[in-house]
PDB file of C-alpha atoms in Angstrom:
ATOM      1  CA  MET A   1       0.907  32.803 -42.735  1.00  0.00           C
ATOM      2  CA  LYS A   2       3.346  33.672 -40.365  1.00  0.00           C
ATOM      3  CA  ASN A   3      -0.079  34.687 -37.797  1.00  0.00           C
ATOM      4  CA  LYS A   4      -1.899  31.174 -37.984  1.00  0.00           C
ATOM      5  CA  TRP A   5       1.577  29.463 -37.323  1.00  0.00           C
ATOM      6  CA  LYS A   6       1.962  31.632 -34.421  1.00  0.00           C
ATOM      7  CA  LEU A   7      -1.538  31.002 -33.587  1.00  0.00           C
ATOM      8  CA  ALA A   8      -1.244  27.194 -33.273  1.00  0.00           C
ATOM      9  CA  PHE A   9       2.217  27.426 -32.227  1.00  0.00           C
ATOM     10  CA  TRP A  10       0.660  29.175 -28.553  1.00  0.00           C
ATOM     11  CA  THR A  11      -2.874  27.324 -28.702  1.00  0.00           C
ATOM     12  CA  LEU A  12      -0.391  24.287 -28.669  1.00  0.00           C
ATOM     13  CA  VAL A  13       1.513  25.276 -25.891  1.00  0.00           C
ATOM     14  CA  VAL A  14      -1.360  26.962 -24.252  1.00  0.00           C
ATOM     15  CA  LEU A  15      -3.058  23.200 -24.311  1.00  0.00           C
ATOM     16  CA  LEU A  16      -0.429  21.257 -23.191  1.00  0.00           C
ATOM     17  CA  GLY A  17      -0.016  23.763 -19.826  1.00  0.00           C
ATOM     18  CA  LEU A  18      -3.252  23.144 -18.896  1.00  0.00           C
ATOM     19  CA  GLY A  19      -3.536  19.249 -19.913  1.00  0.00           C
ATOM     20  CA  VAL A  20      -0.068  19.099 -17.739  1.00  0.00           C
ATOM     21  CA  GLY A  21      -2.042  21.890 -14.789  1.00  0.00           C
ATOM     22  CA  ALA A  22      -4.928  19.376 -14.575  1.00  0.00           C
ATOM     23  CA  LEU A  23      -2.939  15.742 -14.212  1.00  0.00           C
ATOM     24  CA  TYR A  24      -0.406  17.615 -12.029  1.00  0.00           C
ATOM     25  CA  LEU A  25      -4.925  18.463  -9.758  1.00  0.00           C
ATOM     26  CA  ARG A  26      -5.613  15.499 -10.355  1.00  0.00           C
ATOM     27  CA  VAL A  27      -2.657  13.670  -8.844  1.00  0.00           C
ATOM     28  CA  THR A  28      -1.982  15.792  -6.205  1.00  0.00           C
ATOM     29  CA  ALA A  29      -5.841  16.147  -4.823  1.00  0.00           C
ATOM     30  CA  PRO A  30      -6.931  14.396  -1.519  1.00  0.00           C
ATOM     31  CA  THR A  31      -8.906  11.174  -1.224  1.00  0.00           C
ATOM     32  CA  ALA A  32     -11.388  10.208   1.237  1.00  0.00           C
ATOM     33  CA  VAL A  33      -8.642   8.372   3.546  1.00  0.00           C
ATOM     34  CA  SER A  34     -11.224   5.698   6.213  1.00  0.00           C
ATOM     35  CA  PRO A  35     -11.032   5.550   9.855  1.00  0.00           C
ATOM     36  CA  GLU A  36      -9.046   2.830  11.044  1.00  0.00           C
ATOM     37  CA  THR A  37     -11.351  -0.177  12.598  1.00  0.00           C
ATOM     38  CA  PRO A  38     -11.363  -0.162  16.427  1.00  0.00           C
ATOM     39  CA  ALA A  39      -9.425  -3.187  18.797  1.00  0.00           C
ATOM     40  CA  TYR A  40     -11.531  -5.663  20.315  1.00  0.00           C
ATOM     41  CA  ARG A  41     -12.709  -5.249  23.433  1.00  0.00           C
ATOM     42  CA  ALA A  42     -10.316  -6.512  27.151  1.00  0.00           C
ATOM     43  CA  SER A  43     -13.301  -9.189  27.888  1.00  0.00           C
ATOM     44  CA  ASP A  44     -12.369 -11.548  24.807  1.00  0.00           C
ATOM     45  CA  THR A  45     -10.012 -13.893  24.287  1.00  0.00           C
ATOM     46  CA  SER A  46      -7.244 -13.807  23.058  1.00  0.00           C
ATOM     47  CA  VAL A  47      -3.853 -16.227  22.242  1.00  0.00           C
ATOM     48  CA  GLU A  48      -0.842 -14.448  20.671  1.00  0.00           C
ATOM     49  CA  VAL A  49       1.981 -15.787  17.929  1.00  0.00           C
ATOM     50  CA  THR A  50       5.355 -14.262  17.550  1.00  0.00           C
ATOM     51  CA  MET A  51       7.108 -14.832  14.042  1.00  0.00           C
ATOM     52  CA  ASN A  52      10.823 -14.553  12.827  1.00  0.00           C
ATOM     53  CA  ARG A  53      11.094 -12.708   9.214  1.00  0.00           C
ATOM     54  CA  LYS A  54      10.798 -16.024   7.769  1.00  0.00           C
ATOM     55  CA  GLN A  55       7.642 -17.227   8.569  1.00  0.00           C
ATOM     56  CA  VAL A  56       5.776 -12.851   8.483  1.00  0.00           C
ATOM     57  CA  ASN A  57       7.038 -13.449   4.293  1.00  0.00           C
ATOM     58  CA  ALA A  58       5.968 -17.052   4.000  1.00  0.00           C
ATOM     59  CA  LEU A  59       2.856 -15.898   5.487  1.00  0.00           C
ATOM     60  CA  SER A  60       2.404 -12.455   3.225  1.00  0.00           C
ATOM     61  CA  ALA A  61       3.664 -14.798   0.097  1.00  0.00           C
ATOM     62  CA  ASN A  62       0.891 -17.558   0.538  1.00  0.00           C
ATOM     63  CA  TYR A  63      -1.366 -14.700   0.761  1.00  0.00           C
ATOM     64  CA  LEU A  64      -0.559 -12.448  -2.018  1.00  0.00           C
ATOM     65  CA  GLN A  65      -0.210 -16.290  -4.393  1.00  0.00           C
ATOM     66  CA  ARG A  66      -4.274 -16.293  -3.759  1.00  0.00           C
ATOM     67  CA  PHE A  67      -4.535 -12.802  -3.976  1.00  0.00           C
ATOM     68  CA  LEU A  68      -2.678 -12.498  -7.133  1.00  0.00           C
ATOM     69  CA  ARG A  69      -3.514 -14.942  -8.758  1.00  0.00           C
ATOM     70  CA  ASP A  70      -5.707 -13.726 -12.075  1.00  0.00           C
ATOM     71  CA  SER A  71      -4.036  -9.705 -11.524  1.00  0.00           C
ATOM     72  CA  LYS A  72      -1.897  -8.813 -14.236  1.00  0.00           C
ATOM     73  CA  ILE A  73       0.639  -6.832 -11.895  1.00  0.00           C
ATOM     74  CA  LYS A  74       2.980  -9.661  -9.753  1.00  0.00           C
ATOM     75  CA  TYR A  75       4.784  -8.254  -6.817  1.00  0.00           C
ATOM     76  CA  ARG A  76       6.047  -9.495  -3.786  1.00  0.00           C
ATOM     77  CA  PHE A  77       5.880  -8.354  -0.342  1.00  0.00           C
ATOM     78  CA  VAL A  78       9.484  -9.073   2.189  1.00  0.00           C
ATOM     79  CA  VAL A  79      10.268  -8.033   5.222  1.00  0.00           C
ATOM     80  CA  GLY A  80      14.417  -7.549   5.789  1.00  0.00           C
ATOM     81  CA  GLU A  81      16.230  -6.645   8.124  1.00  0.00           C
ATOM     82  CA  LYS A  82      14.813  -2.592   7.725  1.00  0.00           C
ATOM     83  CA  TYR A  83      12.429  -2.161   5.718  1.00  0.00           C
ATOM     84  CA  ALA A  84       9.435  -3.778   4.695  1.00  0.00           C
ATOM     85  CA  THR A  85       9.417  -3.885   0.491  1.00  0.00           C
ATOM     86  CA  VAL A  86       7.164  -4.423  -2.385  1.00  0.00           C
ATOM     87  CA  ILE A  87       9.021  -5.447  -5.394  1.00  0.00           C
ATOM     88  CA  GLY A  88       7.407  -6.533  -8.272  1.00  0.00           C
ATOM     89  CA  THR A  89       7.153  -6.309 -12.146  1.00  0.00           C
ATOM     90  CA  THR A  90       4.871  -4.490 -14.537  1.00  0.00           C
ATOM     91  CA  LYS A  91       4.746  -3.345 -18.085  1.00  0.00           C
ATOM     92  CA  VAL A  92       5.116   0.784 -18.625  1.00  0.00           C
ATOM     93  CA  LEU A  93       4.982   1.951 -22.382  1.00  0.00           C
ATOM     94  CA  GLY A  94       4.541  -1.952 -23.653  1.00  0.00           C
ATOM     95  CA  SER A  95       8.012  -3.217 -21.736  1.00  0.00           C
ATOM     96  CA  ARG A  96       8.456  -4.998 -18.432  1.00  0.00           C
ATOM     97  CA  VAL A  97       9.655  -2.634 -15.690  1.00  0.00           C
ATOM     98  CA  GLN A  98      10.727  -3.976 -12.227  1.00  0.00           C
ATOM     99  CA  PHE A  99      10.010  -1.902  -8.739  1.00  0.00           C
ATOM    100  CA  ALA A 100      10.240  -1.608  -5.570  1.00  0.00           C
ATOM    101  CA  MET A 101       9.255   0.141  -2.992  1.00  0.00           C
ATOM    102  CA  ASN A 102      10.550   0.489   0.917  1.00  0.00           C
ATOM    103  CA  PHE A 103       8.851   0.958   4.160  1.00  0.00           C
ATOM    104  CA  ILE A 104       8.872   1.040   7.662  1.00  0.00           C
ATOM    105  CA  PRO A 105       6.228  -0.417   9.620  1.00  0.00           C
ATOM    106  CA  GLU A 106       5.543   0.973  12.937  1.00  0.00           C
ATOM    107  CA  LYS A 107       2.150  -0.919  14.746  1.00  0.00           C
ATOM    108  CA  THR A 108      -0.903   1.081  15.306  1.00  0.00           C
ATOM    109  CA  ALA A 109      -2.485   2.070  18.485  1.00  0.00           C
ATOM    110  CA  ASN A 110      -5.594   0.093  17.035  1.00  0.00           C
ATOM    111  CA  GLY A 111      -2.965  -3.167  16.522  1.00  0.00           C
ATOM    112  CA  ASN A 112      -3.277  -2.294  12.321  1.00  0.00           C
ATOM    113  CA  ILE A 113       0.466  -1.914  10.912  1.00  0.00           C
ATOM    114  CA  ARG A 114       1.087   1.411   8.858  1.00  0.00           C
ATOM    115  CA  LEU A 115       3.238   1.173   6.024  1.00  0.00           C
ATOM    116  CA  LYS A 116       5.755   5.086   5.641  1.00  0.00           C
ATOM    117  CA  ALA A 117       7.066   4.622   2.270  1.00  0.00           C
ATOM    118  CA  LYS A 118      10.663   5.398   2.374  1.00  0.00           C
ATOM    119  CA  GLY A 119      11.760   5.128  -1.397  1.00  0.00           C
ATOM    120  CA  LEU A 120      10.037   4.008  -4.720  1.00  0.00           C
ATOM    121  CA  SER A 121      12.580   3.135  -7.688  1.00  0.00           C
ATOM    122  CA  VAL A 122      11.120   1.976 -11.518  1.00  0.00           C
ATOM    123  CA  GLY A 123      14.000   0.123 -12.752  1.00  0.00           C
ATOM    124  CA  ARG A 124      16.701   2.652 -11.941  1.00  0.00           C
ATOM    125  CA  LEU A 125      14.271   5.584 -11.499  1.00  0.00           C
ATOM    126  CA  ASN A 126      13.521   7.405  -7.983  1.00  0.00           C
ATOM    127  CA  LEU A 127       9.986   8.271  -8.757  1.00  0.00           C
ATOM    128  CA  PRO A 128       8.073  10.743  -5.881  1.00  0.00           C
ATOM    129  CA  VAL A 129       6.185   8.494  -3.470  1.00  0.00           C
ATOM    130  CA  ARG A 130       3.030  10.271  -3.729  1.00  0.00           C
ATOM    131  CA  ILE A 131       2.429   9.909  -6.707  1.00  0.00           C
ATOM    132  CA  VAL A 132       3.283   6.657  -7.486  1.00  0.00           C
ATOM    133  CA  LEU A 133       0.896   6.102  -4.229  1.00  0.00           C
ATOM    134  CA  ALA A 134      -1.929   7.849  -5.533  1.00  0.00           C
ATOM    135  CA  TYR A 135      -1.386   6.108  -8.992  1.00  0.00           C
ATOM    136  CA  VAL A 136      -1.615   2.706  -7.385  1.00  0.00           C
ATOM    137  CA  LYS A 137      -4.580   3.506  -5.281  1.00  0.00           C
ATOM    138  CA  LYS A 138      -6.482   4.553  -8.190  1.00  0.00           C
ATOM    139  CA  ASN A 139      -5.744   2.449 -10.827  1.00  0.00           C
ATOM    140  CA  TYR A 140      -4.932  -0.903  -9.261  1.00  0.00           C
ATOM    141  CA  ASP A 141      -7.416  -3.402  -7.453  1.00  0.00           C
ATOM    142  CA  LEU A 142      -5.864  -3.720  -3.277  1.00  0.00           C
ATOM    143  CA  PRO A 143      -7.909  -5.183  -0.642  1.00  0.00           C
ATOM    144  CA  ARG A 144     -10.516  -3.919   1.271  1.00  0.00           C
ATOM    145  CA  TRP A 145      -8.153  -3.912   4.239  1.00  0.00           C
ATOM    146  CA  VAL A 146      -5.392  -2.192   2.861  1.00  0.00           C
ATOM    147  CA  ALA A 147      -5.573   1.897   3.227  1.00  0.00           C
ATOM    148  CA  ILE A 148      -4.040   4.528   1.038  1.00  0.00           C
ATOM    149  CA  ASN A 149      -2.904   7.934   2.119  1.00  0.00           C
ATOM    150  CA  GLN A 150      -0.022   9.813  -0.427  1.00  0.00           C
ATOM    151  CA  ARG A 151      -0.273  13.376   1.070  1.00  0.00           C
ATOM    152  CA  ARG A 152       1.295  11.192   4.341  1.00  0.00           C
ATOM    153  CA  GLN A 153       3.154   8.381   2.320  1.00  0.00           C
ATOM    154  CA  THR A 154       1.524   5.920   3.716  1.00  0.00           C
ATOM    155  CA  ILE A 155       0.130   2.395   3.708  1.00  0.00           C
ATOM    156  CA  LEU A 156      -2.501   0.979   6.311  1.00  0.00           C
ATOM    157  CA  LEU A 157      -2.719  -2.587   6.484  1.00  0.00           C
ATOM    158  CA  ASP A 158      -6.208  -2.859   8.904  1.00  0.00           C
ATOM    159  CA  LEU A 159      -5.996  -6.277   9.954  1.00  0.00           C
ATOM    160  CA  ASN A 160      -9.122  -5.314  12.776  1.00  0.00           C
ATOM    161  CA  LYS A 161     -11.439  -4.464   9.213  1.00  0.00           C
ATOM    162  CA  TYR A 162      -9.529  -7.675   7.835  1.00  0.00           C
ATOM    163  CA  SER A 163     -10.790  -9.780   9.870  1.00  0.00           C
ATOM    164  CA  GLN A 164     -13.867  -8.000  10.889  1.00  0.00           C
ATOM    165  CA  LYS A 165     -16.417 -10.575   9.381  1.00  0.00           C
ATOM    166  CA  GLN A 166     -14.356 -14.000  10.040  1.00  0.00           C
ATOM    167  CA  SER A 167     -14.620 -15.545  13.248  1.00  0.00           C
ATOM    168  CA  VAL A 168     -11.867 -15.272  14.457  1.00  0.00           C
ATOM    169  CA  ARG A 169      -9.622 -11.161  14.275  1.00  0.00           C
ATOM    170  CA  TYR A 170      -5.712 -10.754  14.324  1.00  0.00           C
ATOM    171  CA  SER A 171      -4.576  -7.174  15.178  1.00  0.00           C
ATOM    172  CA  ALA A 172      -0.234  -6.910  15.674  1.00  0.00           C
ATOM    173  CA  LYS A 173       0.884  -6.361  18.806  1.00  0.00           C
ATOM    174  CA  GLN A 174       4.772  -6.356  18.741  1.00  0.00           C
ATOM    175  CA  LEU A 175       6.961  -5.487  15.185  1.00  0.00           C
ATOM    176  CA  ASP A 176      10.492  -5.591  16.032  1.00  0.00           C
ATOM    177  CA  MET A 177      12.453  -5.466  13.259  1.00  0.00           C
ATOM    178  CA  ALA A 178      15.850  -5.326  14.064  1.00  0.00           C
ATOM    179  CA  LYS A 179      15.218  -8.407  15.788  1.00  0.00           C
ATOM    180  CA  GLY A 180      13.257 -10.030  13.022  1.00  0.00           C
ATOM    181  CA  GLN A 181      10.370 -10.642  15.727  1.00  0.00           C
ATOM    182  CA  PHE A 182       6.526  -9.721  15.179  1.00  0.00           C
ATOM    183  CA  THR A 183       3.624 -10.764  17.765  1.00  0.00           C
ATOM    184  CA  PHE A 184       0.146 -11.217  17.101  1.00  0.00           C
ATOM    185  CA  LEU A 185      -2.700 -11.168  18.979  1.00  0.00           C
ATOM    186  CA  ILE A 186      -5.679 -13.370  17.496  1.00  0.00           C
ATOM    187  CA  THR A 187      -8.227 -13.147  19.707  1.00  0.00           C
ATOM    188  CA  ILE A 188     -11.905 -15.126  19.490  1.00  0.00           C
ATOM    189  CA  PRO A 189     -14.929 -12.631  19.936  1.00  0.00           C
ATOM    190  CA  GLN A 190     -16.806 -13.501  22.825  1.00  0.00           C
ATOM    191  CA  GLU A 191     -19.838 -14.409  21.929  1.00  0.00           C
ATOM    192  CA  ALA A 192     -23.459 -11.278  22.803  1.00  0.00           C
ATOM    193  CA  LYS A 193     -25.061 -12.877  25.655  1.00  0.00           C
TER     194      LYS A 193
END
């Protein structure tokens, strides 16, 4: 009888170990990262628009309000003095939990915005950014122009892809967090002849 319990115990330990190992491999597995959409031609007509923090926050709130209308998870994107932060609530084990993730935004060569993750907290618990980004990428509905790279712990806001099917296109020119000034180009493409 002792041998049956011993065998059952070790079988359970092996199964739990395999389950944890499989979960770890799934979370850390590389995912396909879509390349950035190229910037627009210099011959296109562009207008510069400079916004302050308050204006950028109002713009993101307006977009997210429409995008998250039917979503179960609610969050907001706030540009502060040092970080751009995603703040929201979600359900974990039946309880509502607040989360916050800090990013440092930078402009890419193609006029897009890359957000480099600097920290994440769920409630008062600090979690590994890479694992959470992988979870978000797999389980949440994100706009097609938002690309998560959990290995590099970045989120790419591909403004070129966002405006690809629109008559007016957008790109970032300057992001100055310290001064709270953000300059964007609004481009009107010339028609092909």
